Amino acid sequence: GIDFEDFREYQPGDEVRAIDWNVTARLGAPYVKKFTEERELTVFVCVDISASGNYGSLGPSKRETMAEVAALLTFSALQNKDKVGLILFTDTVELYLPPKKGTAHALRLIRDILLHEPRGHRTNLSDPVHLLENAVRKRSLVFLLSDFLFPGDLDRDLRTISRKHDLVAIQ
């Protein structure tokens, strides 16, 4: 995203459309708006590790595929100098790792996705939604990786997450 930072005096070569006419009228000289690009996002990777993710008769299981996608997202975020956190869930939140930077943290996330032994076997999205809504203060980019094979009001849960965070659901 792009955030407004300040005004600066117009210089030849600046985009004419960037002139702020209210400030120009007040100060008697043309001024343009200066913007900065939003950096250092907080990224959360939420992975469904329920029993349905272990399916995969010939090739890799759903869980291994989700770990591969999560690795891609994690290393992309780290390349952009963003923090990455992890939420593993079944019918409850199995594991929560707060956002951090660094390759060692990224490798731990991937290891946990592949090797964490879930206590629950079913899937419910209400606990991760509650965690993202109440415990995560800063607006984040949330990647939800799941096969979406679970009962419940999926639309309501996804709407709840997307009100506070930027949500990308990946099946």
JSON list of C-alpha atoms in Angstrom, two decimals:
[
{"chain": "A", "resi": 1, "resn": "GLY", "atom": "CA", "xyz": [0.00, 0.00, 0.00]},
{"chain": "A", "resi": 2, "resn": "ILE", "atom": "CA", "xyz": [0.93, 3.64, -0.27]},
{"chain": "A", "resi": 3, "resn": "ASP", "atom": "CA", "xyz": [0.63, 6.08, 2.64]},
{"chain": "A", "resi": 4, "resn": "PHE", "atom": "CA", "xyz": [0.61, 9.85, 2.56]},
{"chain": "A", "resi": 5, "resn": "GLU", "atom": "CA", "xyz": [3.79, 11.25, 4.13]},
{"chain": "A", "resi": 6, "resn": "ASP", "atom": "CA", "xyz": [4.13, 14.98, 3.55]},
{"chain": "A", "resi": 7, "resn": "PHE", "atom": "CA", "xyz": [3.88, 17.88, 1.13]},
{"chain": "A", "resi": 8, "resn": "ARG", "atom": "CA", "xyz": [6.85, 19.24, -0.79]},
{"chain": "A", "resi": 9, "resn": "GLU", "atom": "CA", "xyz": [7.29, 22.13, -3.17]},
{"chain": "A", "resi": 10, "resn": "TYR", "atom": "CA", "xyz": [6.60, 21.39, -6.83]},
{"chain": "A", "resi": 11, "resn": "GLN", "atom": "CA", "xyz": [9.71, 20.77, -8.95]},
{"chain": "A", "resi": 12, "resn": "PRO", "atom": "CA", "xyz": [9.84, 20.73, -12.74]},
{"chain": "A", "resi": 13, "resn": "GLY", "atom": "CA", "xyz": [9.22, 17.20, -13.93]},
{"chain": "A", "resi": 14, "resn": "ASP", "atom": "CA", "xyz": [6.72, 16.33, -11.17]},
{"chain": "A", "resi": 15, "resn": "GLU", "atom": "CA", "xyz": [3.35, 14.99, -12.20]},
{"chain": "A", "resi": 16, "resn": "VAL", "atom": "CA", "xyz": [0.90, 17.90, -12.51]},
{"chain": "A", "resi": 17, "resn": "ARG", "atom": "CA", "xyz": [-1.91, 15.67, -11.23]},
{"chain": "A", "resi": 18, "resn": "ALA", "atom": "CA", "xyz": [-0.03, 15.33, -7.92]},
{"chain": "A", "resi": 19, "resn": "ILE", "atom": "CA", "xyz": [-0.39, 19.04, -7.10]},
{"chain": "A", "resi": 20, "resn": "ASP", "atom": "CA", "xyz": [-2.49, 19.65, -4.00]},
{"chain": "A", "resi": 21, "resn": "TRP", "atom": "CA", "xyz": [-4.51, 22.71, -4.94]},
{"chain": "A", "resi": 22, "resn": "ASN", "atom": "CA", "xyz": [-5.69, 23.49, -1.38]},
{"chain": "A", "resi": 23, "resn": "VAL", "atom": "CA", "xyz": [-2.13, 23.74, -0.04]},
{"chain": "A", "resi": 24, "resn": "THR", "atom": "CA", "xyz": [-1.03, 25.60, -3.17]},
{"chain": "A", "resi": 25, "resn": "ALA", "atom": "CA", "xyz": [-3.77, 28.22, -2.65]},
{"chain": "A", "resi": 26, "resn": "ARG", "atom": "CA", "xyz": [-2.88, 28.64, 1.03]},
{"chain": "A", "resi": 27, "resn": "LEU", "atom": "CA", "xyz": [0.88, 28.99, 0.56]},
{"chain": "A", "resi": 28, "resn": "GLY", "atom": "CA", "xyz": [0.94, 30.78, -2.78]},
{"chain": "A", "resi": 29, "resn": "ALA", "atom": "CA", "xyz": [3.31, 28.27, -4.43]},
{"chain": "A", "resi": 30, "resn": "PRO", "atom": "CA", "xyz": [2.58, 24.86, -5.98]},
{"chain": "A", "resi": 31, "resn": "TYR", "atom": "CA", "xyz": [2.97, 21.88, -3.61]},
{"chain": "A", "resi": 32, "resn": "VAL", "atom": "CA", "xyz": [2.67, 18.16, -4.35]},
{"chain": "A", "resi": 33, "resn": "LYS", "atom": "CA", "xyz": [1.78, 15.29, -2.08]},
{"chain": "A", "resi": 34, "resn": "LYS", "atom": "CA", "xyz": [4.63, 12.97, -1.14]},
{"chain": "A", "resi": 35, "resn": "PHE", "atom": "CA", "xyz": [3.80, 9.31, -0.52]},
{"chain": "A", "resi": 36, "resn": "THR", "atom": "CA", "xyz": [5.79, 6.41, 0.91]},
{"chain": "A", "resi": 37, "resn": "GLU", "atom": "CA", "xyz": [5.30, 2.79, 0.07]},
{"chain": "A", "resi": 38, "resn": "GLU", "atom": "CA", "xyz": [4.16, 0.67, 2.99]},
{"chain": "A", "resi": 39, "resn": "ARG", "atom": "CA", "xyz": [6.84, -1.85, 3.85]},
{"chain": "A", "resi": 40, "resn": "GLU", "atom": "CA", "xyz": [7.33, -4.42, 6.56]},
{"chain": "A", "resi": 41, "resn": "LEU", "atom": "CA", "xyz": [4.01, -6.17, 6.45]},
{"chain": "A", "resi": 42, "resn": "THR", "atom": "CA", "xyz": [3.05, -8.82, 8.92]},
{"chain": "A", "resi": 43, "resn": "VAL", "atom": "CA", "xyz": [2.16, -12.07, 7.17]},
{"chain": "A", "resi": 44, "resn": "PHE", "atom": "CA", "xyz": [0.33, -14.96, 8.80]},
{"chain": "A", "resi": 45, "resn": "VAL", "atom": "CA", "xyz": [0.22, -18.41, 7.27]},
{"chain": "A", "resi": 46, "resn": "CYS", "atom": "CA", "xyz": [-2.76, -20.36, 8.67]},
{"chain": "A", "resi": 47, "resn": "VAL", "atom": "CA", "xyz": [-2.61, -24.06, 7.81]},
{"chain": "A", "resi": 48, "resn": "ASP", "atom": "CA", "xyz": [-5.34, -26.66, 8.30]},
{"chain": "A", "resi": 49, "resn": "ILE", "atom": "CA", "xyz": [-3.57, -29.78, 9.64]},
{"chain": "A", "resi": 50, "resn": "SER", "atom": "CA", "xyz": [-6.69, -31.87, 10.25]},
{"chain": "A", "resi": 51, "resn": "ALA", "atom": "CA", "xyz": [-6.93, -35.53, 9.26]},
{"chain": "A", "resi": 52, "resn": "SER", "atom": "CA", "xyz": [-8.37, -34.69, 5.82]},
{"chain": "A", "resi": 53, "resn": "GLY", "atom": "CA", "xyz": [-5.01, -33.12, 4.91]},
{"chain": "A", "resi": 54, "resn": "ASN", "atom": "CA", "xyz": [-3.24, -36.47, 5.09]},
{"chain": "A", "resi": 55, "resn": "TYR", "atom": "CA", "xyz": [-5.01, -37.67, 1.95]},
{"chain": "A", "resi": 56, "resn": "GLY", "atom": "CA", "xyz": [-2.83, -38.34, -1.07]},
{"chain": "A", "resi": 57, "resn": "SER", "atom": "CA", "xyz": [-2.61, -41.86, -2.46]},
{"chain": "A", "resi": 58, "resn": "LEU", "atom": "CA", "xyz": [-0.06, -41.47, -5.27]},
{"chain": "A", "resi": 59, "resn": "GLY", "atom": "CA", "xyz": [1.66, -38.13, -5.04]},
{"chain": "A", "resi": 60, "resn": "PRO", "atom": "CA", "xyz": [2.29, -35.82, -2.16]},
{"chain": "A", "resi": 61, "resn": "SER", "atom": "CA", "xyz": [-0.43, -35.48, 0.49]},
{"chain": "A", "resi": 62, "resn": "LYS", "atom": "CA", "xyz": [-2.51, -32.33, 0.84]},
{"chain": "A", "resi": 63, "resn": "ARG", "atom": "CA", "xyz": [-0.46, -31.41, 3.90]},
{"chain": "A", "resi": 64, "resn": "GLU", "atom": "CA", "xyz": [2.83, -31.69, 2.01]},
{"chain": "A", "resi": 65, "resn": "THR", "atom": "CA", "xyz": [1.40, -29.54, -0.77]},
{"chain": "A", "resi": 66, "resn": "MET", "atom": "CA", "xyz": [0.24, -26.96, 1.77]},
{"chain": "A", "resi": 67, "resn": "ALA", "atom": "CA", "xyz": [3.73, -27.00, 3.33]},
{"chain": "A", "resi": 68, "resn": "GLU", "atom": "CA", "xyz": [5.24, -26.33, -0.08]},
{"chain": "A", "resi": 69, "resn": "VAL", "atom": "CA", "xyz": [2.88, -23.41, -0.72]},
{"chain": "A", "resi": 70, "resn": "ALA", "atom": "CA", "xyz": [3.55, -22.08, 2.80]},
{"chain": "A", "resi": 71, "resn": "ALA", "atom": "CA", "xyz": [7.31, -22.28, 2.17]},
{"chain": "A", "resi": 72, "resn": "LEU", "atom": "CA", "xyz": [6.90, -20.30, -1.03]},
{"chain": "A", "resi": 73, "resn": "LEU", "atom": "CA", "xyz": [4.83, -17.63, 0.75]},
{"chain": "A", "resi": 74, "resn": "THR", "atom": "CA", "xyz": [7.20, -17.50, 3.73]},
{"chain": "A", "resi": 75, "resn": "PHE", "atom": "CA", "xyz": [10.37, -17.05, 1.71]},
{"chain": "A", "resi": 76, "resn": "SER", "atom": "CA", "xyz": [8.67, -14.49, -0.55]},
{"chain": "A", "resi": 77, "resn": "ALA", "atom": "CA", "xyz": [7.70, -12.50, 2.54]},
{"chain": "A", "resi": 78, "resn": "LEU", "atom": "CA", "xyz": [11.20, -12.74, 3.98]},
{"chain": "A", "resi": 79, "resn": "GLN", "atom": "CA", "xyz": [12.69, -11.52, 0.72]},
{"chain": "A", "resi": 80, "resn": "ASN", "atom": "CA", "xyz": [10.49, -8.42, 1.09]},
{"chain": "A", "resi": 81, "resn": "LYS", "atom": "CA", "xyz": [11.74, -8.04, 4.70]},
{"chain": "A", "resi": 82, "resn": "ASP", "atom": "CA", "xyz": [8.32, -8.87, 6.15]},
{"chain": "A", "resi": 83, "resn": "LYS", "atom": "CA", "xyz": [7.61, -10.72, 9.40]},
{"chain": "A", "resi": 84, "resn": "VAL", "atom": "CA", "xyz": [5.93, -14.12, 9.14]},
{"chain": "A", "resi": 85, "resn": "GLY", "atom": "CA", "xyz": [3.81, -15.89, 11.74]},
{"chain": "A", "resi": 86, "resn": "LEU", "atom": "CA", "xyz": [2.17, -19.31, 11.75]},
{"chain": "A", "resi": 87, "resn": "ILE", "atom": "CA", "xyz": [-1.15, -20.70, 12.95]},
{"chain": "A", "resi": 88, "resn": "LEU", "atom": "CA", "xyz": [-1.71, -24.46, 12.71]},
{"chain": "A", "resi": 89, "resn": "PHE", "atom": "CA", "xyz": [-5.29, -25.48, 13.41]},
{"chain": "A", "resi": 90, "resn": "THR", "atom": "CA", "xyz": [-7.68, -28.41, 13.50]},
{"chain": "A", "resi": 91, "resn": "ASP", "atom": "CA", "xyz": [-10.84, -27.97, 15.56]},
{"chain": "A", "resi": 92, "resn": "THR", "atom": "CA", "xyz": [-8.68, -25.79, 17.87]},
{"chain": "A", "resi": 93, "resn": "VAL", "atom": "CA", "xyz": [-5.51, -23.77, 17.42]},
{"chain": "A", "resi": 94, "resn": "GLU", "atom": "CA", "xyz": [-2.77, -26.40, 17.60]},
{"chain": "A", "resi": 95, "resn": "LEU", "atom": "CA", "xyz": [0.23, -24.07, 17.34]},
{"chain": "A", "resi": 96, "resn": "TYR", "atom": "CA", "xyz": [0.74, -20.32, 17.23]},
{"chain": "A", "resi": 97, "resn": "LEU", "atom": "CA", "xyz": [4.12, -18.84, 16.36]},
{"chain": "A", "resi": 98, "resn": "PRO", "atom": "CA", "xyz": [4.31, -15.04, 16.55]},
{"chain": "A", "resi": 99, "resn": "PRO", "atom": "CA", "xyz": [5.65, -13.17, 13.52]},
{"chain": "A", "resi": 100, "resn": "LYS", "atom": "CA", "xyz": [9.41, -12.90, 13.18]},
{"chain": "A", "resi": 101, "resn": "LYS", "atom": "CA", "xyz": [12.00, -12.37, 10.49]},
{"chain": "A", "resi": 102, "resn": "GLY", "atom": "CA", "xyz": [14.88, -14.62, 9.52]},
{"chain": "A", "resi": 103, "resn": "THR", "atom": "CA", "xyz": [15.68, -17.81, 7.70]},
{"chain": "A", "resi": 104, "resn": "ALA", "atom": "CA", "xyz": [15.87, -19.90, 10.88]},
{"chain": "A", "resi": 105, "resn": "HIS", "atom": "CA", "xyz": [12.33, -18.86, 11.77]},
{"chain": "A", "resi": 106, "resn": "ALA", "atom": "CA", "xyz": [11.13, -19.67, 8.24]},
{"chain": "A", "resi": 107, "resn": "LEU", "atom": "CA", "xyz": [12.65, -23.14, 8.41]},
{"chain": "A", "resi": 108, "resn": "ARG", "atom": "CA", "xyz": [11.00, -23.73, 11.78]},
{"chain": "A", "resi": 109, "resn": "LEU", "atom": "CA", "xyz": [7.62, -22.78, 10.31]},
{"chain": "A", "resi": 110, "resn": "ILE", "atom": "CA", "xyz": [8.01, -25.29, 7.50]},
{"chain": "A", "resi": 111, "resn": "ARG", "atom": "CA", "xyz": [9.24, -28.01, 9.87]},
{"chain": "A", "resi": 112, "resn": "ASP", "atom": "CA", "xyz": [6.26, -27.45, 12.15]},
{"chain": "A", "resi": 113, "resn": "ILE", "atom": "CA", "xyz": [3.80, -27.66, 9.26]},
{"chain": "A", "resi": 114, "resn": "LEU", "atom": "CA", "xyz": [5.26, -30.98, 8.17]},
{"chain": "A", "resi": 115, "resn": "LEU", "atom": "CA", "xyz": [5.96, -32.62, 11.53]},
{"chain": "A", "resi": 116, "resn": "HIS", "atom": "CA", "xyz": [3.45, -31.26, 14.07]},
{"chain": "A", "resi": 117, "resn": "GLU", "atom": "CA", "xyz": [1.23, -34.05, 15.38]},
{"chain": "A", "resi": 118, "resn": "PRO", "atom": "CA", "xyz": [-2.31, -32.69, 15.67]},
{"chain": "A", "resi": 119, "resn": "ARG", "atom": "CA", "xyz": [-4.41, -33.49, 18.75]},
{"chain": "A", "resi": 120, "resn": "GLY", "atom": "CA", "xyz": [-7.70, -32.93, 16.91]},
{"chain": "A", "resi": 121, "resn": "HIS", "atom": "CA", "xyz": [-8.91, -34.66, 13.78]},
{"chain": "A", "resi": 122, "resn": "ARG", "atom": "CA", "xyz": [-11.78, -32.43, 12.68]},
{"chain": "A", "resi": 123, "resn": "THR", "atom": "CA", "xyz": [-11.62, -28.89, 11.35]},
{"chain": "A", "resi": 124, "resn": "ASN", "atom": "CA", "xyz": [-13.21, -25.75, 12.73]},
{"chain": "A", "resi": 125, "resn": "LEU", "atom": "CA", "xyz": [-12.27, -22.23, 11.74]},
{"chain": "A", "resi": 126, "resn": "SER", "atom": "CA", "xyz": [-13.75, -20.40, 14.75]},
{"chain": "A", "resi": 127, "resn": "ASP", "atom": "CA", "xyz": [-10.64, -20.61, 17.02]},
{"chain": "A", "resi": 128, "resn": "PRO", "atom": "CA", "xyz": [-8.17, -19.28, 14.42]},
{"chain": "A", "resi": 129, "resn": "VAL", "atom": "CA", "xyz": [-10.66, -16.53, 13.57]},
{"chain": "A", "resi": 130, "resn": "HIS", "atom": "CA", "xyz": [-10.91, -15.62, 17.25]},
{"chain": "A", "resi": 131, "resn": "LEU", "atom": "CA", "xyz": [-7.11, -15.56, 17.57]},
{"chain": "A", "resi": 132, "resn": "LEU", "atom": "CA", "xyz": [-6.66, -13.37, 14.48]},
{"chain": "A", "resi": 133, "resn": "GLU", "atom": "CA", "xyz": [-9.44, -11.05, 15.59]},
{"chain": "A", "resi": 134, "resn": "ASN", "atom": "CA", "xyz": [-8.39, -10.55, 19.21]},
{"chain": "A", "resi": 135, "resn": "ALA", "atom": "CA", "xyz": [-4.71, -11.41, 19.67]},
{"chain": "A", "resi": 136, "resn": "VAL", "atom": "CA", "xyz": [-3.26, -10.02, 16.44]},
{"chain": "A", "resi": 137, "resn": "ARG", "atom": "CA", "xyz": [-3.43, -6.24, 16.79]},
{"chain": "A", "resi": 138, "resn": "LYS", "atom": "CA", "xyz": [-1.72, -5.03, 13.61]},
{"chain": "A", "resi": 139, "resn": "ARG", "atom": "CA", "xyz": [-3.45, -5.36, 10.23]},
{"chain": "A", "resi": 140, "resn": "SER", "atom": "CA", "xyz": [-1.83, -8.36, 8.56]},
{"chain": "A", "resi": 141, "resn": "LEU", "atom": "CA", "xyz": [-1.82, -10.30, 5.35]},
{"chain": "A", "resi": 142, "resn": "VAL", "atom": "CA", "xyz": [-3.38, -13.68, 6.16]},
{"chain": "A", "resi": 143, "resn": "PHE", "atom": "CA", "xyz": [-2.95, -16.72, 3.92]},
{"chain": "A", "resi": 144, "resn": "LEU", "atom": "CA", "xyz": [-5.45, -19.45, 4.81]},
{"chain": "A", "resi": 145, "resn": "LEU", "atom": "CA", "xyz": [-4.39, -22.85, 3.45]},
{"chain": "A", "resi": 146, "resn": "SER", "atom": "CA", "xyz": [-7.03, -25.55, 3.74]},
{"chain": "A", "resi": 147, "resn": "ASP", "atom": "CA", "xyz": [-9.09, -28.07, 1.80]},
{"chain": "A", "resi": 148, "resn": "PHE", "atom": "CA", "xyz": [-12.17, -26.30, 3.27]},
{"chain": "A", "resi": 149, "resn": "LEU", "atom": "CA", "xyz": [-13.87, -29.62, 4.02]},
{"chain": "A", "resi": 150, "resn": "PHE", "atom": "CA", "xyz": [-15.52, -28.78, 7.31]},
{"chain": "A", "resi": 151, "resn": "PRO", "atom": "CA", "xyz": [-18.91, -27.90, 8.73]},
{"chain": "A", "resi": 152, "resn": "GLY", "atom": "CA", "xyz": [-19.76, -24.48, 10.01]},
{"chain": "A", "resi": 153, "resn": "ASP", "atom": "CA", "xyz": [-20.50, -21.06, 8.64]},
{"chain": "A", "resi": 154, "resn": "LEU", "atom": "CA", "xyz": [-17.47, -20.60, 6.38]},
{"chain": "A", "resi": 155, "resn": "ASP", "atom": "CA", "xyz": [-18.75, -17.31, 4.89]},
{"chain": "A", "resi": 156, "resn": "ARG", "atom": "CA", "xyz": [-19.17, -15.74, 8.32]},
{"chain": "A", "resi": 157, "resn": "ASP", "atom": "CA", "xyz": [-15.70, -16.82, 9.47]},
{"chain": "A", "resi": 158, "resn": "LEU", "atom": "CA", "xyz": [-13.99, -15.56, 6.31]},
{"chain": "A", "resi": 159, "resn": "ARG", "atom": "CA", "xyz": [-15.87, -12.25, 6.50]},
{"chain": "A", "resi": 160, "resn": "THR", "atom": "CA", "xyz": [-14.78, -11.84, 10.13]},
{"chain": "A", "resi": 161, "resn": "ILE", "atom": "CA", "xyz": [-11.11, -12.28, 9.21]},
{"chain": "A", "resi": 162, "resn": "SER", "atom": "CA", "xyz": [-11.32, -10.03, 6.17]},
{"chain": "A", "resi": 163, "resn": "ARG", "atom": "CA", "xyz": [-12.80, -7.14, 8.17]},
{"chain": "A", "resi": 164, "resn": "LYS", "atom": "CA", "xyz": [-9.56, -6.68, 10.11]},
{"chain": "A", "resi": 165, "resn": "HIS", "atom": "CA", "xyz": [-6.94, -8.31, 7.86]},
{"chain": "A", "resi": 166, "resn": "ASP", "atom": "CA", "xyz": [-6.22, -8.84, 4.18]},
{"chain": "A", "resi": 167, "resn": "LEU", "atom": "CA", "xyz": [-7.27, -12.43, 3.54]},
{"chain": "A", "resi": 168, "resn": "VAL", "atom": "CA", "xyz": [-6.12, -14.80, 0.79]},
{"chain": "A", "resi": 169, "resn": "ALA", "atom": "CA", "xyz": [-7.79, -18.22, 0.93]},
{"chain": "A", "resi": 170, "resn": "ILE", "atom": "CA", "xyz": [-5.94, -21.01, -0.90]},
{"chain": "A", "resi": 171, "resn": "GLN", "atom": "CA", "xyz": [-7.56, -24.40, -1.45]}
]
